[in-house]
XYZ file of C-alpha atoms in Angstrom:
737
model
C 0.000 0.000 0.000
C 1.434 3.334 -1.004
C 0.186 6.882 -0.992
C 1.378 10.391 -1.721
C 1.492 12.664 1.305
C 1.293 15.842 -0.752
C -1.732 14.649 -2.709
C -3.546 12.988 0.193
C -2.887 15.537 2.924
C -2.035 18.867 1.316
C -5.250 18.682 -0.700
C -7.150 18.871 2.596
C -5.682 22.270 3.334
C -2.604 21.091 5.209
C 0.440 23.215 4.471
C 3.759 21.919 3.185
C 5.359 23.240 6.372
C 3.136 20.972 8.465
C 3.978 17.972 6.291
C 7.693 18.715 6.639
C 7.319 19.078 10.411
C 5.611 15.748 11.037
C 6.900 13.527 8.228
C 10.349 15.016 7.639
C 12.184 16.297 4.587
C 14.512 14.784 2.022
C 17.128 16.305 -0.296
C 19.597 15.219 -2.976
C 23.140 16.570 -3.258
C 23.554 16.646 -7.066
C 21.484 18.292 -9.778
C 23.429 17.013 -12.799
C 25.458 13.886 -13.616
C 26.930 12.408 -16.816
C 25.507 9.390 -18.630
C 27.533 6.241 -18.026
C 30.012 7.985 -15.707
C 30.921 7.013 -12.157
C 29.701 9.584 -9.672
C 28.791 10.109 -6.027
C 25.629 11.668 -4.603
C 23.798 11.714 -1.296
C 20.135 11.516 -0.411
C 19.572 12.852 3.098
C 16.404 12.366 5.099
C 15.712 14.590 8.100
C 13.337 12.863 10.517
C 10.016 14.567 11.304
C 8.106 14.851 14.591
C 6.796 11.284 14.396
C 10.343 9.919 14.538
C 11.314 6.507 13.186
C 10.581 3.474 15.307
C 12.629 0.295 15.657
C 11.470 -1.662 12.582
C 10.723 1.402 10.452
C 11.785 1.467 6.830
C 12.661 3.949 4.114
C 12.443 3.114 0.442
C 13.934 4.806 -2.626
C 12.344 3.652 -5.878
C 13.744 4.241 -9.368
C 12.552 3.331 -12.846
C 13.167 -0.320 -13.667
C 13.872 0.543 -17.304
C 16.991 2.475 -16.272
C 20.368 0.802 -16.605
C 21.891 2.629 -13.635
C 23.965 0.014 -11.875
C 22.450 -1.858 -8.979
C 23.721 -0.366 -5.717
C 25.496 -2.831 -3.440
C 26.039 -2.440 0.309
C 28.528 -5.251 0.997
C 31.939 -4.347 -0.473
C 33.126 -0.734 0.065
C 36.072 -1.242 -2.310
C 33.919 -2.376 -5.245
C 32.022 -0.340 -7.804
C 28.508 0.902 -7.045
C 29.003 0.753 -3.286
C 26.337 2.570 -1.302
C 26.572 3.353 2.402
C 23.982 4.388 4.995
C 24.577 6.272 8.209
C 22.490 8.091 10.782
C 23.097 10.809 13.322
C 20.649 8.986 15.618
C 21.026 6.076 18.018
C 19.962 3.206 15.760
C 21.383 0.739 13.265
C 20.587 1.525 9.627
C 21.189 -0.999 6.871
C 20.576 -0.766 3.130
C 19.744 -3.374 0.524
C 18.701 -3.449 -3.103
C 15.389 -5.126 -3.899
C 13.972 -5.339 -7.411
C 10.579 -6.554 -6.228
C 9.670 -4.510 -3.180
C 6.034 -3.955 -4.177
C 6.272 -0.549 -5.797
C 3.917 0.211 -8.654
C 5.384 -0.297 -12.141
C 7.677 1.077 -13.436
C 9.209 2.056 -10.052
C 10.467 -1.438 -9.269
C 14.171 -0.812 -8.628
C 14.247 -0.166 -4.886
C 16.763 0.629 -2.199
C 15.287 -0.322 1.181
C 16.707 1.101 4.420
C 15.959 -0.905 7.567
C 16.060 0.867 10.968
C 16.565 -1.438 13.955
C 18.215 -1.795 17.372
C 17.134 1.720 18.257
C 15.122 4.619 16.923
C 15.627 8.115 15.577
C 14.365 11.373 16.998
C 12.994 14.458 15.214
C 15.731 16.430 13.442
C 18.153 13.504 13.220
C 19.284 12.437 9.760
C 19.733 9.313 7.709
C 22.106 9.707 4.763
C 22.407 7.317 1.836
C 25.586 7.819 -0.187
C 25.458 6.302 -3.668
C 28.949 5.705 -5.005
C 30.730 6.065 -1.664
C 34.433 6.218 -2.633
C 35.876 6.460 0.884
C 37.258 2.898 0.825
C 38.279 2.522 -2.806
C 35.085 2.219 -4.841
C 35.113 4.046 -8.192
C 31.651 5.370 -7.401
C 28.230 4.518 -8.767
C 27.749 4.170 -12.523
C 24.974 6.417 -13.817
C 22.550 5.147 -16.479
C 24.003 5.225 -19.984
C 21.437 7.530 -21.622
C 20.452 11.159 -20.939
C 17.303 12.121 -19.082
C 16.012 15.533 -18.148
C 14.798 14.349 -14.750
C 15.916 10.958 -13.417
C 13.606 10.416 -10.479
C 14.097 8.968 -7.000
C 10.762 8.347 -5.290
C 11.341 8.537 -1.544
C 8.924 6.578 0.672
C 8.640 6.426 4.473
C 7.138 3.753 6.705
C 7.635 5.452 10.067
C 6.072 2.740 12.207
C 7.257 -0.365 10.331
C 3.726 -1.372 9.340
C 4.361 -1.956 5.625
C 2.270 1.138 4.826
C 4.672 3.254 2.750
C 3.858 6.868 1.944
C 5.516 8.772 -0.874
C 7.213 11.726 0.804
C 8.895 13.336 -2.190
C 10.114 12.870 -5.749
C 13.754 13.916 -6.114
C 15.587 14.072 -9.409
C 18.771 15.028 -11.151
C 19.496 15.677 -14.804
C 21.586 13.171 -16.748
C 23.520 14.749 -19.600
C 25.440 13.069 -22.414
C 29.180 12.568 -22.188
C 32.081 14.053 -24.095
C 32.376 13.625 -27.881
C 33.826 10.259 -28.866
C 32.888 9.575 -32.516
C 31.057 10.840 -35.584
C 27.934 9.626 -37.355
C 26.845 10.795 -40.816
C 23.196 10.474 -41.864
C 21.911 11.205 -45.356
C 18.634 10.909 -47.258
C 18.443 7.609 -49.152
C 17.108 9.003 -52.434
C 17.704 12.409 -54.048
C 17.655 13.926 -57.521
C 20.739 15.169 -59.407
C 21.312 18.856 -58.787
C 18.907 18.890 -55.852
C 20.331 20.498 -52.716
C 20.021 18.185 -49.748
C 21.671 17.817 -46.352
C 24.140 15.483 -44.743
C 23.595 15.532 -40.996
C 26.624 14.992 -38.791
C 25.834 13.740 -35.321
C 28.634 13.691 -32.761
C 28.240 10.841 -30.275
C 29.566 10.054 -26.825
C 30.937 6.660 -25.732
C 27.416 5.272 -25.252
C 26.226 6.532 -28.690
C 24.204 9.412 -27.279
C 24.320 12.801 -28.964
C 27.331 14.358 -27.223
C 26.846 17.226 -24.800
C 29.002 19.646 -26.791
C 31.207 19.776 -29.869
C 33.467 22.240 -31.645
C 35.613 21.154 -34.549
C 36.596 21.418 -38.200
C 35.021 18.835 -40.471
C 36.111 17.837 -43.959
C 33.466 16.465 -46.286
C 34.336 14.148 -49.157
C 31.961 12.850 -51.814
C 33.906 10.220 -53.710
C 36.356 11.865 -56.064
C 34.718 15.257 -55.888
C 36.215 18.259 -54.118
C 36.692 18.129 -50.363
C 34.716 20.766 -48.463
C 35.458 22.212 -45.034
C 32.809 22.939 -42.439
C 33.239 24.636 -39.062
C 30.993 22.823 -36.576
C 30.013 24.262 -33.215
C 27.130 21.943 -32.323
C 26.879 18.147 -31.874
C 24.232 17.993 -34.616
C 25.129 19.877 -37.794
C 23.275 20.048 -41.123
C 25.654 20.361 -44.060
C 24.187 21.289 -47.474
C 25.400 19.162 -50.400
C 24.477 18.645 -54.043
C 25.135 15.570 -56.178
C 25.715 16.147 -59.871
C 25.920 12.562 -61.119
C 23.447 9.729 -60.942
C 24.408 6.585 -59.056
C 25.042 5.414 -55.515
C 26.957 7.942 -53.422
C 28.317 8.044 -49.899
C 29.743 11.029 -48.084
C 32.720 10.715 -45.752
C 33.084 13.141 -42.845
C 36.403 13.586 -41.037
C 37.565 15.378 -37.943
C 41.257 15.181 -38.718
C 42.385 16.722 -35.433
C 40.690 13.928 -33.457
C 41.319 11.264 -36.117
C 37.605 10.530 -36.451
C 35.877 9.444 -39.622
C 32.336 8.450 -40.535
C 30.771 7.471 -43.832
C 27.127 8.111 -44.537
C 24.514 5.580 -45.484
C 24.173 5.021 -49.263
C 22.420 7.715 -51.293
C 20.796 6.812 -54.601
C 20.962 9.835 -56.858
C 18.524 9.877 -59.762
C 17.752 6.759 -61.724
C 14.478 5.240 -62.803
C 12.743 4.894 -59.457
C 9.028 4.880 -58.740
C 9.313 5.471 -54.989
C 11.551 7.231 -52.476
C 12.933 5.416 -49.453
C 12.200 6.956 -46.058
C 13.132 5.660 -42.616
C 11.124 5.421 -39.432
C 10.580 3.872 -36.044
C 6.941 3.362 -35.087
C 7.438 1.570 -31.775
C 8.463 3.193 -28.487
C 7.231 4.684 -25.204
C 7.809 7.854 -23.227
C 7.920 8.522 -19.513
C 4.290 8.287 -18.419
C 4.298 4.511 -18.965
C 7.585 2.572 -18.982
C 9.705 4.940 -21.034
C 11.774 8.051 -20.499
C 11.030 11.750 -20.877
C 8.017 13.679 -22.120
C 6.116 13.085 -25.341
C 7.629 16.275 -26.771
C 11.161 15.126 -25.916
C 10.387 11.730 -27.437
C 9.362 13.117 -30.826
C 11.981 15.871 -30.809
C 14.750 13.276 -30.441
C 13.310 11.130 -33.234
C 13.055 14.078 -35.608
C 16.086 16.176 -34.671
C 18.693 13.672 -33.448
C 17.799 10.239 -34.834
C 16.822 12.012 -38.089
C 14.050 9.572 -38.964
C 11.222 10.578 -41.277
C 8.219 9.013 -39.543
C 7.413 7.901 -36.020
C 4.713 6.744 -33.649
C 4.161 6.406 -29.896
C 3.076 3.031 -28.506
C 2.229 3.188 -24.795
C 1.014 0.085 -22.919
C -2.735 0.641 -22.922
C -3.442 -0.638 -19.395
C -1.436 2.334 -18.108
C -3.092 4.932 -20.339
C -5.840 7.115 -18.914
C -8.252 9.010 -21.136
C -6.380 12.230 -20.299
C -3.072 10.649 -21.297
C -4.601 9.364 -24.543
C -5.511 12.977 -25.322
C -1.897 13.951 -24.608
C -0.699 11.281 -27.057
C -3.128 12.503 -29.717
C -1.989 16.086 -29.151
C 1.647 15.013 -29.615
C 0.808 13.169 -32.836
C -0.919 16.280 -34.211
C 1.744 18.701 -32.984
C 4.702 16.941 -34.609
C 3.026 15.836 -37.843
C 4.418 17.888 -40.732
C 3.714 16.399 -44.188
C 6.810 16.309 -46.363
C 9.103 16.618 -43.350
C 8.051 14.349 -40.466
C 5.044 12.019 -40.431
C 3.447 10.710 -37.231
C 1.004 7.848 -36.689
C -1.365 7.413 -33.754
C -0.861 4.056 -32.018
C -2.184 2.114 -29.052
C -0.085 -0.777 -27.760
C -2.869 -3.236 -27.002
C -1.179 -5.115 -24.166
C -3.258 -7.996 -22.941
C -1.766 -10.981 -21.132
C -0.108 -13.449 -23.495
C -2.784 -16.090 -22.942
C -5.299 -13.691 -24.499
C -3.126 -12.482 -27.373
C -0.111 -10.609 -26.015
C 1.357 -7.355 -27.311
C -0.058 -5.988 -30.571
C 0.430 -2.436 -31.781
C -2.725 -0.923 -33.259
C -1.991 1.892 -35.737
C -4.570 4.413 -36.914
C -4.564 6.484 -40.061
C -6.596 9.134 -38.242
C -5.269 11.002 -35.214
C -8.511 11.316 -33.225
C -9.452 7.647 -32.633
C -10.969 6.583 -29.294
C -8.834 4.398 -27.041
C -9.704 0.696 -27.164
C -7.896 -0.717 -24.119
C -7.227 -4.349 -23.298
C -7.903 -3.414 -19.662
C -7.281 -0.585 -17.199
C -5.048 -2.329 -14.678
C -2.968 0.765 -13.887
C -5.357 3.414 -15.177
C -8.639 2.474 -13.489
C -9.713 1.848 -9.903
C -11.265 -1.078 -8.064
C -13.402 -3.520 -9.999
C -13.045 -1.404 -13.160
C -9.400 -2.479 -13.511
C -10.383 -5.520 -15.559
C -12.702 -3.690 -17.936
C -11.720 -3.408 -21.572
C -11.304 -5.669 -24.578
C -8.912 -8.331 -23.273
C -9.443 -11.038 -25.932
C -7.612 -10.794 -29.243
C -10.585 -12.074 -31.235
C -12.718 -9.273 -29.797
C -10.050 -6.701 -30.577
C -9.869 -7.871 -34.196
C -13.677 -7.906 -34.400
C -13.769 -4.275 -33.241
C -11.706 -3.228 -36.280
C -13.043 -5.705 -38.841
C -13.497 -4.263 -42.317
C -11.557 -1.070 -41.643
C -8.833 0.045 -44.020
C -7.630 2.804 -41.689
C -6.388 0.473 -38.926
C -3.377 -1.878 -38.856
C -2.516 -4.410 -36.151
C 1.137 -5.483 -35.870
C 2.064 -8.315 -33.458
C 5.442 -8.127 -31.759
C 7.691 -9.750 -29.182
C 8.243 -7.810 -25.960
C 7.183 -8.111 -22.343
C 3.995 -9.948 -23.301
C 4.893 -11.852 -26.492
C 2.150 -11.787 -29.109
C 0.418 -15.079 -29.828
C -0.151 -15.570 -33.521
C -3.611 -16.611 -34.621
C -4.534 -19.750 -36.529
C -4.631 -19.602 -40.314
C -8.422 -19.479 -40.572
C -8.514 -16.545 -38.127
C -5.898 -14.377 -39.826
C -7.177 -11.056 -41.148
C -4.600 -10.235 -43.817
C -5.973 -6.759 -44.404
C -5.588 -5.779 -40.750
C -2.192 -7.454 -40.224
C 0.190 -6.678 -43.097
C 3.354 -7.084 -40.961
C 4.981 -8.661 -37.968
C 7.944 -7.049 -36.200
C 11.098 -9.091 -36.801
C 13.506 -7.209 -34.523
C 13.574 -4.598 -31.744
C 15.976 -3.851 -28.926
C 14.501 -6.890 -27.140
C 16.209 -9.077 -29.766
C 15.916 -10.642 -33.213
C 12.800 -12.758 -33.761
C 13.277 -14.675 -36.977
C 11.488 -17.629 -35.375
C 8.430 -15.371 -34.975
C 8.536 -14.462 -38.676
C 8.880 -18.133 -39.598
C 5.946 -19.089 -37.392
C 3.787 -16.403 -38.994
C 4.549 -17.622 -42.510
C 4.053 -21.263 -41.524
C 0.620 -20.353 -40.119
C -0.385 -18.809 -43.428
C 0.139 -15.120 -42.670
C 0.684 -13.063 -45.818
C 2.799 -10.594 -43.888
C 5.823 -8.451 -44.464
C 8.606 -7.746 -41.984
C 9.291 -4.452 -40.290
C 11.621 -3.488 -37.474
C 11.275 -1.054 -34.594
C 13.107 -0.210 -31.443
C 10.375 -0.589 -28.790
C 12.517 2.094 -27.194
C 12.100 2.908 -23.483
C 15.152 5.186 -23.195
C 14.119 8.388 -24.974
C 16.045 7.520 -28.161
C 13.404 6.555 -30.714
C 15.040 5.801 -34.057
C 18.540 5.533 -32.559
C 18.034 3.184 -29.630
C 21.095 1.501 -28.164
C 21.548 -1.549 -25.916
C 21.659 -0.836 -22.220
C 24.898 -1.300 -20.406
C 24.641 -4.230 -18.039
C 23.435 -7.778 -17.891
C 23.173 -10.013 -14.864
C 22.139 -13.624 -15.513
C 18.766 -13.875 -13.798
C 15.824 -16.114 -14.585
C 13.350 -13.750 -12.934
C 10.722 -12.545 -15.391
C 10.791 -8.781 -14.954
C 11.027 -5.899 -17.356
C 14.442 -4.443 -16.724
C 17.017 -2.483 -18.643
C 19.237 -5.568 -18.952
C 16.644 -7.086 -21.303
C 17.263 -4.338 -23.882
C 20.136 -6.156 -25.466
C 20.760 -4.893 -28.995
C 20.469 -1.802 -31.144
C 16.842 -0.959 -31.859
C 15.642 -1.703 -35.367
C 14.297 0.762 -37.902
C 12.096 0.282 -40.956
C 12.273 1.492 -44.539
C 9.167 2.442 -46.492
C 8.997 2.955 -50.266
C 6.588 5.881 -50.598
C 5.386 8.051 -53.426
C 5.227 11.001 -51.019
C 6.211 11.611 -47.393
C 2.703 12.080 -46.075
C 0.455 10.027 -43.848
C -1.461 8.859 -46.913
C 1.772 7.914 -48.672
C 3.154 6.035 -45.692
C -0.158 4.270 -45.051
C -0.403 3.092 -48.663
C 3.192 1.788 -48.595
C 2.545 -0.136 -45.397
C -0.720 -1.654 -46.585
C 1.062 -2.712 -49.776
C 3.937 -4.179 -47.694
C 6.548 -2.080 -49.536
C 8.599 -1.981 -46.348
C 11.451 -3.851 -44.732
C 13.390 -3.870 -41.477
C 17.017 -3.585 -40.394
C 18.903 -3.897 -37.135
C 19.378 -0.125 -37.141
C 21.453 0.727 -40.200
C 20.045 2.405 -43.316
C 20.877 -0.422 -45.685
C 19.156 -0.117 -49.054
C 17.547 -3.358 -50.181
C 15.444 -4.083 -53.248
C 14.186 -7.347 -54.731
C 12.565 -8.350 -57.999
C 10.855 -11.645 -58.696
C 9.546 -11.762 -62.254
C 8.740 -8.042 -62.034
C 7.240 -8.181 -58.542
C 8.567 -6.131 -55.632
C 8.535 -7.086 -51.955
C 5.053 -7.495 -50.518
C 3.384 -8.390 -53.816
C 1.474 -11.587 -54.658
C 2.048 -13.089 -58.092
C 1.708 -16.232 -60.169
C 4.650 -17.498 -62.230
C 5.041 -19.617 -65.311
C 8.240 -21.634 -65.416
C 11.665 -20.904 -63.948
C 12.279 -17.386 -62.651
C 15.058 -15.438 -60.972
C 14.938 -13.605 -57.682
C 17.118 -10.529 -58.143
C 18.525 -8.747 -55.115
C 20.295 -5.383 -54.932
C 21.958 -4.290 -51.692
C 23.659 -0.995 -50.920
C 25.147 -1.448 -47.488
C 26.524 0.819 -44.827
C 29.432 -1.624 -44.523
C 30.644 -4.366 -46.899
C 28.044 -7.093 -47.440
C 29.356 -10.553 -46.600
C 26.336 -12.799 -47.123
C 22.841 -12.899 -48.591
C 20.528 -15.713 -47.499
C 17.425 -16.668 -49.461
C 14.374 -18.040 -47.634
C 11.170 -19.678 -48.729
C 8.944 -19.275 -45.697
C 10.790 -20.689 -42.698
C 13.342 -22.615 -44.780
C 16.675 -21.190 -45.899
C 17.043 -22.492 -49.450
C 20.186 -20.752 -50.697
C 23.027 -18.525 -49.555
C 25.749 -16.503 -51.277
C 29.103 -15.845 -49.602
C 30.396 -12.475 -50.791
C 33.775 -12.562 -49.070
C 36.976 -12.801 -51.093
C 38.549 -16.049 -49.786
C 38.331 -18.735 -47.096
C 41.289 -17.735 -44.937
C 39.271 -17.170 -41.756
C 37.260 -19.617 -39.688
C 34.106 -17.739 -38.700
C 32.179 -18.775 -35.574
C 28.701 -17.271 -35.167
C 26.577 -17.907 -32.099
C 22.920 -16.964 -31.924
C 19.582 -17.684 -30.295
C 17.551 -16.598 -27.278
C 16.946 -17.907 -23.796
C 13.152 -17.790 -24.001
C 10.202 -16.664 -26.101
C 8.860 -14.869 -23.059
C 9.782 -11.639 -21.287
C 13.323 -12.453 -20.267
C 14.904 -13.417 -23.600
C 18.573 -12.632 -22.994
C 20.969 -15.574 -23.080
C 24.339 -15.253 -21.357
C 26.948 -16.056 -24.019
C 30.125 -15.031 -22.199
C 32.849 -17.486 -23.048
C 35.847 -18.278 -25.148
C 37.670 -20.777 -27.312
C 40.962 -22.623 -26.929
C 43.324 -24.475 -29.289
C 45.408 -27.362 -27.961
C 48.138 -26.629 -30.520
C 48.935 -24.196 -33.282
C 48.394 -20.449 -33.160
C 45.633 -17.861 -33.461
C 47.209 -15.139 -35.577
C 44.247 -12.762 -35.573
C 40.685 -12.503 -34.270
C 38.005 -10.084 -35.509
C 34.691 -9.582 -33.696
C 31.329 -8.751 -35.277
C 27.748 -8.205 -34.152
C 28.571 -6.651 -30.776
C 26.352 -3.580 -30.376
C 27.176 -2.901 -26.728
C 30.469 -0.983 -26.367
C 31.179 -2.962 -23.184
C 31.040 -6.309 -25.018
C 33.284 -8.085 -27.504
C 36.725 -9.694 -27.338
C 38.236 -9.113 -23.912
C 41.527 -11.003 -24.231
C 43.541 -13.018 -26.719
C 46.659 -15.175 -26.626
C 48.285 -17.466 -29.183
C 45.806 -20.218 -28.302
C 42.797 -18.542 -26.639
C 40.167 -15.902 -27.281
C 37.808 -14.665 -24.540
C 34.702 -12.511 -24.989
C 31.809 -10.852 -23.206
C 28.552 -11.556 -24.988
C 24.790 -11.670 -24.576
C 22.328 -12.726 -27.259
C 18.561 -12.545 -27.612
C 18.001 -13.974 -31.075
C 20.735 -11.844 -32.630
C 24.018 -13.025 -34.128
C 27.486 -12.402 -32.682
C 30.801 -13.980 -33.425
C 34.456 -13.849 -34.330
C 36.598 -14.587 -37.351
C 39.921 -16.222 -36.519
C 43.013 -16.566 -38.678
C 44.638 -19.859 -37.711
C 48.036 -21.408 -38.238
C 47.251 -24.880 -36.937
C 47.198 -28.494 -38.231
C 43.959 -30.374 -38.971
C 44.229 -32.490 -35.810
C 44.161 -29.351 -33.614
C 41.308 -29.515 -31.114
C 39.217 -26.367 -30.913
C 37.243 -26.094 -27.664
C 34.293 -23.684 -27.491
C 32.580 -22.783 -24.224
C 29.564 -20.668 -23.352
C 26.793 -21.259 -20.785
C 24.521 -22.704 -23.501
C 27.130 -24.750 -25.435
C 30.461 -26.323 -24.566
C 32.067 -28.754 -27.012
C 35.243 -29.567 -28.919
C 36.071 -30.447 -32.532
C 39.168 -31.201 -34.544
C 39.752 -28.533 -37.177
C 39.732 -31.181 -39.893
C 36.190 -32.158 -38.866
C 34.770 -28.648 -39.183
C 33.008 -28.271 -42.515
C 31.989 -25.014 -44.148
C 28.429 -24.249 -43.078
C 28.419 -26.732 -40.196
C 25.791 -25.847 -37.564
C 25.781 -27.168 -34.013
C 22.304 -26.976 -32.496
C 22.255 -26.032 -28.815
C 18.674 -25.160 -27.860
C 15.090 -24.628 -28.943
C 15.111 -20.937 -29.840
C 17.742 -21.187 -32.572
C 20.532 -21.434 -30.007
C 23.343 -22.615 -32.205
C 26.928 -22.244 -33.292
C 27.618 -21.941 -37.029
C 31.025 -22.440 -38.688
C 31.970 -20.898 -42.016
C 35.213 -20.456 -43.920
C 35.262 -16.880 -45.147
C 37.505 -14.084 -46.262
C 37.007 -10.351 -46.089
C 33.963 -8.648 -47.559
C 34.914 -5.565 -49.532
C 31.869 -4.536 -51.610
C 29.105 -2.367 -50.146
C 27.087 -2.424 -53.375
C 26.174 -5.894 -54.599
C 23.713 -7.535 -56.969
C 22.815 -11.215 -56.684
C 20.373 -13.422 -58.605
C 18.878 -16.666 -57.325
C 17.348 -19.192 -59.727
C 13.936 -20.444 -58.606
C 11.669 -23.233 -59.689
C 8.492 -21.671 -58.282
C 6.015 -23.103 -60.828
C 5.351 -26.286 -58.831
C 1.757 -25.791 -57.740
C 2.848 -24.817 -54.210
C 2.612 -21.526 -52.342
C 5.868 -19.741 -51.645
C 7.063 -16.735 -49.639
C 10.495 -15.677 -50.909
C 12.600 -13.141 -49.030
C 16.240 -12.429 -48.240
C 18.313 -11.635 -45.198
C 21.443 -9.568 -45.774
C 24.403 -9.696 -43.396
C 27.140 -7.065 -43.338
C 30.732 -7.475 -42.261
C 29.915 -5.689 -38.986
C 27.032 -8.103 -38.286
C 24.164 -5.697 -39.048
C 21.276 -7.275 -40.932
C 18.261 -6.428 -43.062
C 15.230 -8.520 -44.029
C 13.130 -7.912 -47.105
C 9.405 -8.430 -46.923
C 8.454 -11.565 -48.889
C 7.216 -11.823 -52.423
C 4.339 -14.299 -52.351
C 3.928 -16.803 -55.171
C 0.435 -18.273 -55.204
């Protein structure tokens, strides 16, 4: 049971001075800290007239979606040490408790126990986070900025279990110092048309840096190098391309030895549609996200530089007033031709009744159809809503201005049986987000008869829609609880082929399935099957080719062709077979807590490892940690995504290679390892794949696959592209009926 003293008492005419006198006051020592840095701050409670009895408790609750490090009270020489002391005659002890019955999302709790004495009015209890007095580095702040990171301070003055919210303290988290460059460009422009390359300066954790001042050189292939004086971490640089073709712009800060190359830009050519990028899946601070709705959309538009966006709050937390706020935000930020917004309700019923499905509306004034009102209604009304998926679909039946997109998150969506699928309402499933990669979900949908395309989103909770990054810690824990450690990879984004950047244009592209998803990079991907583009349904007569064009952000090393859930072909685009590539993948569970610990290493019993190259590690704290002539060690977590290393070996065929992770430990002689060999290690595509590869060098590739599709069977053909850095893209299928 919890309450808010200010709301419950001050509303009755009681003054703040009286509340302070009887219940005490609390303060915080810092007003600003740096994202991802180690810092020290104090929260001090001054006891009120009621005092604190033997058995009383204090509680400090923070947002469970934050990746601030868990405070520990045991080892004063270790990181994240927190101490508690009192000026009174009592023992005070602190502990961290993730599940101390505080209303979601305030589930990360520090609990202070008072015993063997009591405290008198005016005495203090001080909690020091990041106490460095005995050697600790301090407490590591969350890795992403936030205008007001909140500490909800509760008191239970008599030890009854009845906590009252005394105050809400906060400090501002700002981004760190500049560490790298990012260059973002439009994907399609016309020759001679002035456009902009946007340079975004990032800190260590890939946030927009807090400040930047430098000289940038801009190179467009063999054309003249330009110089630009930058005095802001986000700069818009005007450029014009004179020649048709695929261009990329390279930005350099020569003084700092930084370089970034833009995503590919298709200039001119015979194209029917323009490619625009968006992220239509995320939440802000009134549910389980971060920041205000304005901050949410401002980041997406001004820092992530995406072209379209939506806001998908868990509906059981959304009041009617908040739904109006969401609608107001959608209207406020919608600017046809510049930035398109879509209204969305994340229909979030329990998995048994359908799970998480995002409902998108073409109009921006739709009523809220909730699954229930568990955190937005009172008493018996908490259960009221539309909790069954069949009833939710029935409510929108026959409408062409509503789309329902199932996804995998806290409450994984349950796909419907083939005879219940409404193709018009469900043109897509989400194949990746920062919860993980869900190829198994895509395969299940196609196997069940869904005629669906694939899109990607971030499901961002960290205020970084369109540029979401993995959070910075993982602790192996089987407890099912939404926590920052579950946000394991870079958030995905989607591409839409539109005839105009308007809500009508975007809606038509989505309903036609002219969209695809990536793990976050703006890879250009097009397919052609007998004249049909992705998302189309066709009939074929005889043998056909499936033509694929990829313009990557890094060299493309592999293209895999699928027919439904079966991989039927693959092209290796590397230049030799000098490296042995080991790729591990899979997820722990289909449910909320998907992250699989993959920390481990490999060992040779003879010979030498001459080089090791990592790929697929999105978290800057993960990757190869050590290497010797015969060993490689790494830090790794996976949740359906792919990570791995390429090793250059000088070793005989009878060398034993031992591989060890928590989900797979085994050994093989090198002579037994065949190209393409896959070792299965679990149900959710937990596996280790071996390939002999070289180095990928081409960012622009064209591949054709020969198909015998005229066999009387239904087919769903699509490709997955894999870059040298591990980033991936998935086309939506072409359906042969």
